[in-house]
């Protein structure tokens, strides 16, 4: 074996040369990897004893893509295009041997090869769209030539990988080889290619056709999903080019569109989130070597919407759950809803039919809190009432086994106060799931003053097990997400009293990229959440709507009126209530611009985020971005509120806050941190 460089080796097995990439963790295409592969292929081609070349990777995966950390830096070494050219124009067959995930530039490399073999567990995909990009190394031109335009469209615009079996069926992979012996299987395949004198199949030489209607139909069918994003459309245009232009012309088009995306803000934002999400899993002051506690069984208290959704996460991950309710009807209802949710997923094909029973079989419903005595983790998901929560935690303190983790799903209450009801505050943590808890990806892990490091480590690890993105928050009212949400809600309410209508505010935030605006959201959630008929004094617009029986979608009206299909139209009654309320408060309503609506909803959030950082509630600005993207639908192509603040420029945000502070007072008083960063010409990203 010869080492070409630190990350690529060249060895021989008879007439077959084997180029092995070994660049942990994911064999990304860094400059040394590209150089090494190009050198390896060139050297194997010039070796008269070599008849074919296998390209394989060591470690957990085939090449998982371009090296994202190189993006935006000056180019170094052999470019990805050059390297793929060297592979494709090799005069001896090159066989890519795939395990793990062949993603992005990794799959593009494999598409440059003449043949591809894979183990059955391998996955192949072009996820660039998720980074706001397109497969810019020929992927958009070669993939459709192999799998057809329609399948290619789906792959490049979803970014989702396909399994090896599907890849075999579509021709993307030529043969599946033994899971346990990829190298042996690939060499055997290469020997077969040599023995049978198979041709050097270059994908670039193939052509692809498509029904011209395909593209318009695909755009129309996915318009909602792609709304606001630049990358899906650029990807579609590339596949169109593959169908309408010769290979070189298509490559040129791909390059132009790629550069447009690469230099844009959206891709920068989406790449920021890729790293931010991984960064969020790291707790800065966790002592090295902290070992998580094993979690083999979970208890959930409360079988309502939250408790049921929370339980489903664990059941789906194969962890048994004991769910406790106080009355049999509520228990039965909760369990029934969980089953219905699983059945709906199975009907949609998102879940194997047999998984419904398997998941439900792991659930033990009970009315007896004592049944939680052996659970490793117990999550309380009852009303947001401190007295009730403390009562439950005091009971848990008596019931739970030593070392069990006691968690509260509170969305804003003081976790330290809850922990004080126990004799073991080190075992208490907040696990704030977002509704619907079986779907939403965010988990706020709320760290109490006394929460033990291994409890935090367990929570972070568990989040990954159940497919959530965890963000650590300190204790304060509303933690990271809801505290910032309140800053936005306060402004949304103020705006409708000053002159905007709920549908104006909703439209501006929808156009910004949120899935829905605050008033639509309120109608969906139910206006009477946290509202009390007995104590309501008609002080707010919401109070009056509720008093009038207009409690949101479930009652057919709220800020909007809804028909049977839940289509909405602005509510006349809501408008009258708003106008009356403005008049009562002596406010002369005025025309409010879309720009003001946006700034007044978003800048206070950024400002609150800065306070959250100052107080150490969040570890880093990018954690806040992750929370808002995965918990509240902040558009990922804007990178989250803090990244967006950087994009606008902190000086501009500060100026905006000061302008509104003069008119509207202290709600806009700039955070010290924000003012300092703006004064120093810095960004939040300097703190990450
Ligand atoms: C592309 O190819 C464009 C081509 C056109 C060019 C012209 N680069 O996710 P994990 C790091 S775009 C650099 O925790 P997993 C990651 O940051 C690229 N680093 O592991 C982390 O580092 P840390 C298209 C990368 O087993 C570590 O590896 N490719 C890259 O849960 C482990 O990652 C993609 O978009 C990279 N490309 O999942 C694939 N990828 O430990 C992106 C990962 O220091 N990657 N790292 O935090 C993935 O989807 C997943 O990482 C995975 C492995 C499925 C490969």
XYZ file of C-alpha atoms and ligand atoms in Angstrom:
743
model
C 0.000 0.000 0.000
C 1.241 3.492 -0.866
C 0.140 6.571 0.956
C -0.613 9.236 -1.638
C -1.023 11.738 1.158
C -2.371 11.811 4.722
C -5.895 10.961 3.675
C -5.694 8.830 0.512
C -3.968 5.462 -0.064
C -3.378 3.440 -3.187
C -3.080 -0.340 -2.988
C -3.311 -3.251 -5.385
C -5.293 -6.457 -5.403
C -4.068 -8.339 -8.461
C -5.024 -6.278 -11.481
C -7.296 -4.015 -9.504
C -6.022 -0.777 -7.981
C -7.845 0.311 -4.832
C -7.918 3.974 -3.888
C -8.981 4.379 -0.260
C -10.053 7.703 1.217
C -9.609 7.923 4.957
C -10.527 11.386 6.130
C -12.702 11.247 9.255
C -15.350 11.968 10.257
C -17.217 11.785 6.937
C -14.544 11.722 4.175
C -15.622 15.155 2.977
C -13.913 16.329 -0.211
C -11.254 18.587 1.272
C -8.363 19.713 -0.941
C -6.121 16.798 0.178
C -8.921 14.303 -0.571
C -9.455 15.769 -4.050
C -5.725 15.886 -4.753
C -5.255 12.362 -3.455
C -8.045 10.853 -5.542
C -6.905 12.614 -8.734
C -3.298 11.525 -8.158
C -4.384 7.991 -7.313
C -6.461 7.614 -10.477
C -3.746 9.117 -12.685
C -1.124 6.861 -11.205
C -3.301 3.733 -11.510
C -4.130 4.576 -15.115
C -0.443 4.862 -15.978
C 0.405 1.559 -14.254
C 0.403 -1.119 -16.988
C -0.377 -3.853 -14.450
C -3.660 -2.223 -13.424
C -6.807 -3.089 -15.343
C -9.493 -1.380 -13.247
C -9.746 0.989 -10.281
C -11.949 0.793 -7.192
C -12.632 3.982 -5.233
C -13.627 3.176 -1.665
C -13.707 4.922 1.706
C -12.582 3.878 5.160
C -14.595 4.672 8.271
C -18.311 5.105 8.605
C -19.199 6.384 5.160
C -18.396 6.966 1.514
C -17.677 10.641 0.738
C -20.474 12.654 2.405
C -19.988 15.720 0.241
C -17.874 18.725 -0.507
C -16.083 20.016 2.568
C -18.548 22.634 3.726
C -15.915 24.298 5.891
C -14.024 25.274 2.698
C -16.993 27.183 1.250
C -16.362 30.878 0.872
C -12.593 30.419 1.175
C -10.094 30.804 -1.686
C -9.913 27.635 -3.853
C -7.051 25.230 -3.131
C -5.616 22.248 -4.991
C -7.465 20.151 -7.544
C -11.027 21.398 -7.972
C -13.925 18.988 -7.615
C -14.673 19.398 -11.327
C -11.098 18.570 -12.265
C -11.070 15.542 -9.990
C -14.316 14.188 -11.431
C -12.956 14.797 -14.947
C -9.873 12.756 -14.116
C -12.116 9.902 -12.949
C -14.532 10.060 -15.873
C -11.863 10.353 -18.551
C -9.750 7.553 -17.068
C -8.984 4.984 -19.740
C -9.556 2.151 -17.285
C -12.887 1.471 -15.604
C -13.367 3.215 -12.265
C -15.816 1.622 -9.840
C -17.141 3.589 -6.876
C -17.725 1.331 -3.866
C -20.351 2.884 -1.626
C -21.248 2.389 2.034
C -22.825 4.773 4.544
C -23.955 7.889 2.733
C -22.778 9.041 -0.713
C -23.984 12.595 -0.528
C -23.562 15.766 -2.572
C -20.077 15.985 -4.025
C -19.655 12.373 -2.879
C -22.431 11.145 -5.139
C -21.183 13.468 -7.891
C -17.804 11.771 -7.584
C -19.494 8.384 -7.865
C -21.408 9.643 -10.927
C -18.061 10.462 -12.512
C -17.074 6.815 -12.108
C -17.997 4.301 -14.788
C -19.729 1.890 -12.400
C -21.144 2.026 -8.892
C -21.597 -0.791 -6.411
C -23.070 -0.389 -2.935
C -23.886 -2.325 0.207
C -27.640 -2.695 0.860
C -27.609 -0.235 3.784
C -26.018 2.569 1.743
C -27.870 5.782 0.980
C -27.309 8.048 -1.995
C -28.454 11.623 -2.371
C -27.845 15.189 -3.413
C -28.705 17.236 -0.309
C -27.225 20.534 -1.558
C -30.676 22.132 -1.710
C -30.767 21.889 2.079
C -27.714 24.130 2.142
C -29.355 26.549 -0.282
C -27.238 25.183 -3.133
C -27.367 22.830 -6.093
C -25.062 19.932 -6.924
C -22.554 22.106 -8.742
C -20.049 19.479 -9.826
C -22.102 17.985 -12.637
C -24.641 16.299 -10.378
C -27.598 18.034 -11.978
C -26.388 16.992 -15.431
C -25.323 13.426 -14.721
C -28.068 12.291 -12.321
C -30.995 12.775 -14.763
C -28.990 10.977 -17.458
C -29.048 7.932 -15.183
C -32.347 8.000 -13.279
C -34.462 10.155 -15.616
C -35.602 13.758 -15.281
C -38.538 13.182 -12.945
C -36.661 11.101 -10.379
C -33.745 13.534 -10.563
C -36.076 16.485 -9.957
C -37.369 14.832 -6.814
C -33.909 14.031 -5.533
C -32.326 17.425 -6.107
C -35.235 19.497 -4.840
C -35.964 17.403 -1.742
C -32.332 16.713 -0.952
C -33.464 13.396 0.526
C -31.292 10.367 -0.166
C -32.586 7.116 -1.613
C -31.692 3.641 -0.370
C -29.334 1.282 -2.207
C -32.184 -0.948 -3.405
C -34.031 1.994 -4.981
C -30.710 3.138 -6.452
C -30.243 -0.302 -7.985
C -33.751 -0.244 -9.434
C -33.208 3.180 -10.989
C -29.824 2.265 -12.451
C -27.902 4.609 -10.166
C -26.121 1.586 -8.696
C -25.017 -1.308 -10.914
C -24.827 -4.015 -8.290
C -25.430 -4.560 -4.581
C -22.641 -6.343 -2.759
C -22.342 -8.137 0.572
C -22.854 -5.768 3.492
C -19.882 -7.260 5.327
C -17.417 -7.156 2.451
C -17.692 -4.045 0.304
C -14.045 -4.129 -0.718
C -14.189 -7.800 -1.741
C -17.473 -7.278 -3.581
C -16.202 -4.199 -5.403
C -12.985 -5.957 -6.451
C -14.973 -8.974 -7.681
C -17.229 -6.621 -9.651
C -14.169 -4.864 -11.117
C -12.689 -8.228 -12.128
C -15.958 -9.067 -13.866
C -15.900 -5.750 -15.756
C -12.335 -6.520 -16.883
C -13.054 -10.178 -17.765
C -16.139 -9.278 -19.766
C -14.335 -6.353 -21.337
C -17.282 -4.108 -20.452
C -17.232 -0.627 -22.022
C -16.161 2.522 -20.164
C -19.632 3.925 -19.558
C -19.413 7.691 -19.273
C -22.640 9.174 -18.024
C -21.934 12.438 -19.857
C -22.309 10.597 -23.178
C -25.887 9.565 -22.437
C -28.896 11.743 -23.190
C -32.123 12.323 -21.340
C -35.540 13.429 -22.525
C -38.649 14.531 -20.686
C -42.203 15.555 -21.358
C -42.017 19.385 -21.587
C -45.048 19.601 -19.252
C -43.112 17.855 -16.491
C -41.348 20.973 -15.258
C -44.392 23.249 -15.111
C -46.363 20.535 -13.334
C -43.558 19.893 -10.872
C -43.271 23.608 -10.079
C -47.007 23.950 -9.549
C -47.256 20.844 -7.384
C -44.448 22.031 -5.103
C -45.042 25.782 -5.059
C -46.089 25.793 -1.414
C -43.158 23.737 -0.259
C -40.593 25.803 -2.143
C -42.073 29.182 -1.213
C -39.400 31.749 -0.463
C -36.455 29.456 -1.226
C -34.143 30.252 -4.166
C -32.383 26.892 -4.413
C -35.247 24.571 -5.505
C -35.974 26.718 -8.579
C -32.276 26.836 -9.523
C -32.141 23.041 -9.190
C -35.195 22.653 -11.430
C -33.631 24.941 -14.052
C -30.521 22.752 -14.069
C -32.509 19.570 -14.695
C -34.351 21.415 -17.481
C -30.944 22.278 -18.925
C -29.921 18.614 -18.791
C -32.916 17.804 -20.957
C -32.635 20.712 -23.400
C -28.890 21.372 -23.742
C -25.864 19.263 -24.678
C -23.766 18.129 -21.680
C -21.261 21.006 -21.852
C -24.034 23.593 -22.180
C -25.818 22.087 -19.193
C -22.604 22.187 -17.166
C -22.181 25.868 -17.980
C -25.755 26.602 -16.889
C -25.219 24.607 -13.692
C -22.098 26.646 -12.938
C -23.850 30.007 -13.417
C -26.790 29.025 -11.243
C -24.497 27.506 -8.620
C -22.443 30.695 -8.332
C -25.618 32.741 -7.958
C -26.703 30.610 -5.003
C -23.255 30.313 -3.464
C -22.764 34.063 -3.238
C -26.309 34.704 -1.947
C -27.556 35.228 1.593
C -29.891 32.235 1.590
C -27.156 29.647 1.227
C -25.019 31.432 3.818
C -28.015 31.249 6.168
C -28.695 27.577 5.498
C -25.029 26.635 5.931
C -24.993 28.609 9.165
C -27.895 26.522 10.418
C -26.206 23.253 9.393
C -23.290 24.014 11.693
C -25.406 25.798 14.314
C -27.528 22.692 14.773
C -24.460 20.560 15.446
C -22.898 23.239 17.641
C -26.055 23.451 19.762
C -25.464 19.889 20.949
C -22.288 21.018 22.718
C -22.581 22.296 26.258
C -19.697 24.643 26.872
C -18.956 23.930 30.518
C -19.804 20.235 30.655
C -16.887 18.457 32.356
C -15.024 16.253 29.893
C -15.939 12.587 30.118
C -19.392 13.211 31.604
C -21.284 9.956 31.014
C -25.009 10.107 30.320
C -27.348 8.027 32.468
C -28.902 5.056 30.648
C -32.551 5.621 29.717
C -34.383 2.355 29.116
C -37.846 3.369 30.251
C -39.758 6.627 30.367
C -42.740 7.798 32.405
C -45.011 10.586 31.186
C -47.505 12.344 33.429
C -50.486 13.697 31.522
C -52.102 12.091 28.477
C -53.248 15.348 26.896
C -51.958 16.711 23.595
C -48.467 17.331 24.963
C -48.118 14.159 27.035
C -49.339 11.996 24.166
C -47.051 13.653 21.632
C -44.059 13.416 23.970
C -44.723 9.717 24.599
C -44.873 8.977 20.868
C -41.263 10.165 20.431
C -39.989 7.519 22.808
C -42.287 4.746 21.627
C -41.170 5.341 18.045
C -37.545 5.130 19.161
C -38.221 1.753 20.792
C -38.264 3.014 24.396
C -41.172 1.787 26.573
C -43.390 4.477 28.093
C -45.674 4.397 31.110
C -48.270 7.134 30.763
C -50.253 8.336 33.774
C -53.559 10.209 33.910
C -55.895 11.092 36.732
C -59.136 9.870 35.200
C -59.892 6.864 32.974
C -61.716 8.845 30.241
C -58.802 11.228 29.708
C -56.408 8.294 29.668
C -58.465 6.406 27.113
C -58.883 9.510 24.970
C -55.151 10.262 25.045
C -54.140 6.705 24.164
C -56.767 6.665 21.377
C -55.313 9.820 19.842
C -51.813 8.356 19.881
C -53.041 5.262 18.097
C -54.925 7.391 15.569
C -51.799 9.437 14.888
C -49.754 6.304 14.257
C -52.476 4.874 12.034
C -52.600 8.115 10.038
C -48.818 7.941 9.523
C -49.099 4.329 8.399
C -51.921 5.235 5.990
C -49.691 7.932 4.473
C -46.878 5.409 4.106
C -44.677 7.287 6.580
C -44.716 4.323 8.970
C -44.672 0.574 8.355
C -48.135 -0.844 9.177
C -46.696 -3.319 11.700
C -44.980 -0.430 13.529
C -48.354 0.839 14.756
C -48.858 -2.200 17.007
C -45.166 -2.416 17.877
C -45.148 1.195 19.071
C -48.458 0.938 20.922
C -47.274 -2.319 22.460
C -44.533 -0.398 24.251
C -47.098 1.845 25.960
C -48.406 1.103 29.465
C -51.349 3.368 30.350
C -52.128 3.683 34.056
C -53.962 5.796 36.621
C -51.383 5.023 39.273
C -48.453 7.408 39.742
C -46.652 4.684 41.718
C -46.257 2.796 38.408
C -43.435 5.218 37.596
C -41.194 3.901 40.357
C -38.826 2.048 38.007
C -38.650 4.633 35.201
C -35.258 6.086 34.285
C -36.802 9.351 33.135
C -40.127 10.863 34.159
C -41.581 13.803 32.222
C -44.367 15.829 33.725
C -46.723 17.341 31.136
C -49.670 18.748 33.100
C -51.170 22.294 33.290
C -48.914 25.287 33.598
C -49.679 25.734 37.273
C -46.789 26.010 39.686
C -48.702 24.632 42.665
C -49.787 21.506 40.770
C -46.305 20.973 39.359
C -44.705 21.264 42.789
C -47.190 18.819 44.210
C -46.376 16.312 41.472
C -42.627 16.729 41.896
C -42.916 16.239 45.647
C -44.740 12.968 44.971
C -42.178 11.949 42.365
C -39.431 12.598 44.864
C -41.007 9.928 47.027
C -41.843 7.487 44.217
C -38.971 7.664 41.696
C -35.979 5.400 42.071
C -32.655 7.000 43.008
C -30.910 8.450 39.949
C -34.091 8.790 37.913
C -34.263 12.041 35.939
C -37.284 14.173 36.778
C -38.255 16.512 33.963
C -40.902 19.153 33.488
C -42.341 20.082 30.111
C -43.127 23.581 31.352
C -42.914 26.201 28.627
C -42.160 29.159 30.873
C -42.264 28.339 34.615
C -39.260 28.475 36.970
C -37.580 25.068 36.850
C -35.594 25.863 40.012
C -38.780 26.417 41.961
C -40.169 23.142 40.631
C -36.913 21.401 41.605
C -37.143 22.872 45.106
C -40.156 20.632 45.754
C -37.801 17.648 45.676
C -34.851 16.545 47.754
C -32.891 15.956 44.530
C -32.741 19.159 42.476
C -29.628 17.821 40.716
C -31.881 15.284 38.963
C -34.420 17.862 37.791
C -34.346 19.407 34.319
C -36.765 21.131 31.954
C -37.585 19.294 28.735
C -39.677 21.746 26.775
C -41.236 20.026 23.785
C -43.140 21.983 21.144
C -46.616 21.174 19.948
C -47.281 18.816 18.155
C -44.557 17.162 20.200
C -44.299 14.097 17.983
C -43.582 16.332 14.982
C -41.766 19.514 16.017
C -38.009 19.080 16.023
C -37.019 21.495 18.775
C -36.362 20.447 22.351
C -35.413 23.194 24.800
C -33.372 21.600 27.549
C -33.775 23.869 30.535
C -30.869 23.780 32.880
C -31.735 24.522 36.484
C -29.233 26.086 38.902
C -28.537 22.649 40.374
C -29.080 20.349 37.360
C -26.251 17.789 37.320
C -23.930 17.656 34.274
C -24.764 14.013 33.558
C -28.475 14.875 33.544
C -27.806 17.514 30.883
C -25.637 15.115 28.893
C -28.434 12.528 29.072
C -31.015 15.022 27.835
C -28.841 16.055 24.885
C -28.116 12.453 23.905
C -31.720 11.443 24.276
C -32.792 14.311 22.025
C -30.667 12.859 19.242
C -32.095 9.370 19.863
C -35.632 10.631 19.367
C -34.734 12.795 16.356
C -34.935 16.189 18.027
C -32.600 19.147 17.851
C -31.798 20.188 21.409
C -30.901 23.676 22.572
C -29.824 24.390 26.145
C -31.542 27.269 27.920
C -31.157 28.753 31.378
C -34.057 29.481 33.693
C -36.076 32.642 32.986
C -39.688 33.341 32.079
C -40.282 31.614 28.720
C -36.663 30.453 28.334
C -35.289 31.275 24.861
C -38.165 30.714 22.465
C -41.261 31.881 24.313
C -39.472 34.845 25.868
C -38.649 36.159 22.401
C -42.082 35.239 21.123
C -43.610 37.461 23.773
C -41.600 40.430 22.517
C -43.090 39.840 19.074
C -46.633 39.223 20.346
C -46.606 42.477 22.346
C -45.826 44.382 19.159
C -48.375 42.482 17.091
C -51.036 43.499 19.631
C -49.843 47.107 19.730
C -49.832 47.325 15.927
C -53.477 46.309 15.583
C -54.497 48.961 18.085
C -52.450 51.639 16.324
C -53.806 51.056 12.846
C -52.816 47.746 11.263
C -55.267 44.858 10.990
C -54.423 41.300 12.059
C -54.382 40.208 8.405
C -51.855 42.957 7.595
C -49.505 41.735 10.304
C -50.037 38.104 9.289
C -49.378 38.865 5.617
C -46.117 40.680 6.347
C -44.793 37.847 8.514
C -45.978 35.211 6.053
C -44.204 37.038 3.237
C -41.104 37.210 5.414
C -41.243 33.417 5.375
C -43.070 32.284 8.526
C -45.598 29.512 7.839
C -48.262 31.763 9.348
C -48.610 35.073 11.142
C -49.295 35.576 14.871
C -53.057 36.019 14.593
C -53.558 33.031 12.362
C -51.408 31.118 14.830
C -53.514 32.341 17.759
C -56.717 31.244 16.001
C -55.199 27.839 15.323
C -53.992 27.315 18.896
C -57.284 28.570 20.367
C -57.699 32.089 21.710
C -58.874 30.774 25.061
C -55.572 29.116 25.960
C -54.691 30.723 29.269
C -57.903 32.787 29.179
C -60.329 32.589 32.049
C -64.025 33.353 31.507
C -64.570 34.006 35.213
C -61.872 36.648 35.493
C -61.961 38.130 31.974
C -62.556 41.874 32.104
C -62.625 42.579 28.393
C -59.316 44.378 28.634
C -57.809 43.045 25.443
C -59.056 42.292 21.946
C -58.509 38.624 22.730
C -60.674 38.865 25.884
C -63.500 40.377 23.883
C -63.287 37.812 21.117
C -63.395 35.010 23.670
C -66.274 36.618 25.530
C -68.152 36.746 22.205
C -67.581 32.998 21.810
C -65.031 33.565 19.076
C -62.233 31.383 20.299
C -60.410 30.570 17.093
C -60.637 27.908 14.408
C -62.289 25.354 16.665
C -65.313 27.672 17.114
C -65.393 28.695 13.449
C -64.178 32.225 14.138
C -61.623 34.320 15.952
C -59.564 37.024 14.291
C -60.767 35.346 11.107
C -63.998 33.576 10.122
C -63.577 29.990 8.933
C -65.738 27.924 6.601
C -66.189 24.141 6.910
C -62.950 23.622 4.994
C -61.158 25.987 7.349
C -60.616 28.604 4.650
C -60.313 31.933 6.384
C -61.593 35.432 5.729
C -60.986 38.509 7.902
C -63.620 38.729 10.614
C -65.852 41.811 10.566
C -66.586 41.332 14.253
C -62.887 41.211 15.081
C -62.387 44.385 13.078
C -65.162 46.142 14.998
C -63.755 45.005 18.329
C -60.315 46.301 17.347
C -61.632 49.667 16.176
C -63.701 50.051 19.344
C -60.722 49.197 21.505
C -58.509 51.752 19.723
C -61.193 54.400 20.240
C -61.531 53.540 23.934
C -57.818 53.945 24.381
C -57.941 57.280 22.594
C -55.657 56.084 19.824
C -55.940 57.848 16.459
C -55.439 55.003 14.048
C -52.963 55.560 11.221
C -51.695 53.827 8.117
C -48.821 51.531 9.124
C -46.331 50.475 6.465
C -45.301 46.873 5.895
C -41.746 47.882 6.706
C -42.773 49.171 10.127
C -44.794 46.025 10.828
C -41.802 43.854 10.010
C -39.283 45.899 11.983
C -41.520 46.183 15.009
C -42.178 42.450 15.060
C -38.615 41.282 14.384
C -36.283 43.879 15.940
C -37.635 43.440 19.483
C -37.072 39.703 19.076
C -33.458 40.275 18.098
C -33.128 42.678 21.012
C -34.614 40.145 23.427
C -32.207 37.583 21.988
C -29.337 39.918 22.848
C -30.609 40.173 26.440
C -30.891 36.385 26.586
C -27.217 36.200 25.591
C -26.176 38.891 28.062
C -27.847 36.981 30.880
C -26.294 33.686 29.809
C -29.712 32.110 29.191
C -28.501 30.927 25.767
C -24.957 29.718 25.229
C -24.454 31.350 21.850
C -26.388 33.351 19.221
C -26.560 30.385 16.865
C -28.442 28.366 19.526
C -31.157 31.027 19.453
C -31.331 30.711 15.665
C -31.705 26.948 15.940
C -34.500 27.323 18.504
C -36.446 29.700 16.277
C -36.026 27.658 13.136
C -36.986 24.314 14.621
C -39.534 25.516 17.168
C -41.299 28.487 15.590
C -40.972 28.196 11.808
C -38.533 31.080 11.374
C -37.566 30.798 7.687
C -34.388 28.755 7.496
C -33.232 30.736 4.464
C -32.967 33.768 6.747
C -30.809 31.835 9.195
C -32.773 32.592 12.385
C -33.352 35.922 14.154
C -29.767 36.568 15.224
C -28.304 35.695 11.816
C -30.997 37.883 10.277
C -29.952 40.723 12.604
C -26.397 40.312 11.321
C -27.673 40.319 7.737
C -29.571 43.570 8.261
C -26.564 44.916 10.180
C -26.624 45.506 13.930
C -26.164 49.235 13.432
C -29.383 49.316 11.380
C -31.193 47.218 14.011
C -29.970 49.567 16.754
C -31.058 52.636 14.795
C -34.464 51.045 14.267
C -34.877 50.239 17.958
C -33.875 53.767 18.966
C -36.287 55.269 16.449
C -39.197 53.240 17.863
C -38.067 53.778 21.463
C -38.598 57.534 21.008
C -42.233 56.959 20.031
C -43.212 53.796 21.906
C -40.940 53.745 24.924
C -39.007 51.146 26.820
C -40.169 48.031 24.918
C -37.585 49.118 22.357
C -34.755 50.064 24.741
C -31.689 48.484 23.121
C -29.896 45.695 24.976
C -26.424 46.667 26.188
C -24.862 43.840 24.188
C -26.585 44.879 20.979
C -25.544 48.502 21.426
C -21.964 47.469 22.168
C -21.663 45.144 19.159
C -23.228 47.739 16.861
C -20.873 50.403 18.253
C -17.849 48.188 17.606
C -19.033 47.368 14.077
C -19.418 43.709 15.100
C -22.039 41.025 14.551
C -23.615 38.342 16.712
C -21.660 35.811 14.675
C -18.490 37.160 16.314
C -19.791 35.648 19.581
C -20.527 32.132 18.257
C -21.763 19.608 -1.703
O -21.337 18.497 -1.719
C -21.678 20.554 -2.787
C -21.173 20.172 -3.984
C -21.053 21.120 -5.058
C -19.666 21.704 -5.071
C -19.277 22.369 -6.368
N -18.221 19.017 5.212
O -23.894 15.168 11.042
P -22.857 14.568 11.910
C -19.061 17.141 9.903
S -22.485 20.237 -0.366
C -17.578 19.261 6.356
O -22.880 14.920 13.348
P -23.954 11.954 11.388
C -20.085 17.700 10.861
O -19.996 19.101 10.939
C -22.344 18.992 0.833
N -17.928 18.711 7.524
O -22.811 12.971 11.778
C -19.685 17.019 12.147
O -18.548 17.686 12.661
P -18.369 17.853 14.212
C -23.346 17.955 0.615
C -18.956 17.879 7.536
O -23.364 10.610 11.400
C -19.215 15.653 11.689
O -18.911 15.798 10.294
N -23.318 17.075 1.718
C -19.682 17.581 6.381
O -25.177 12.243 12.191
C -20.236 14.559 11.860
O -21.450 14.973 11.261
C -24.109 17.256 2.761
O -24.874 18.188 2.840
C -19.272 18.182 5.178
N -19.900 17.934 4.016
O -24.352 12.311 9.884
C -23.981 16.213 3.826
N -20.668 16.710 6.691
O -18.305 16.466 14.744
C -23.974 16.864 5.128
C -20.550 16.463 8.005
O -17.110 18.633 14.324
N -23.748 15.916 6.191
N -19.522 17.172 8.522
O -19.605 18.612 14.644
C -24.695 15.104 6.693
O -25.814 15.065 6.252
C -24.313 14.262 7.872
O -23.179 14.845 8.451
C -23.984 12.781 7.579
C -23.454 12.103 8.854
C -25.266 12.088 7.111
C -22.937 12.675 6.505
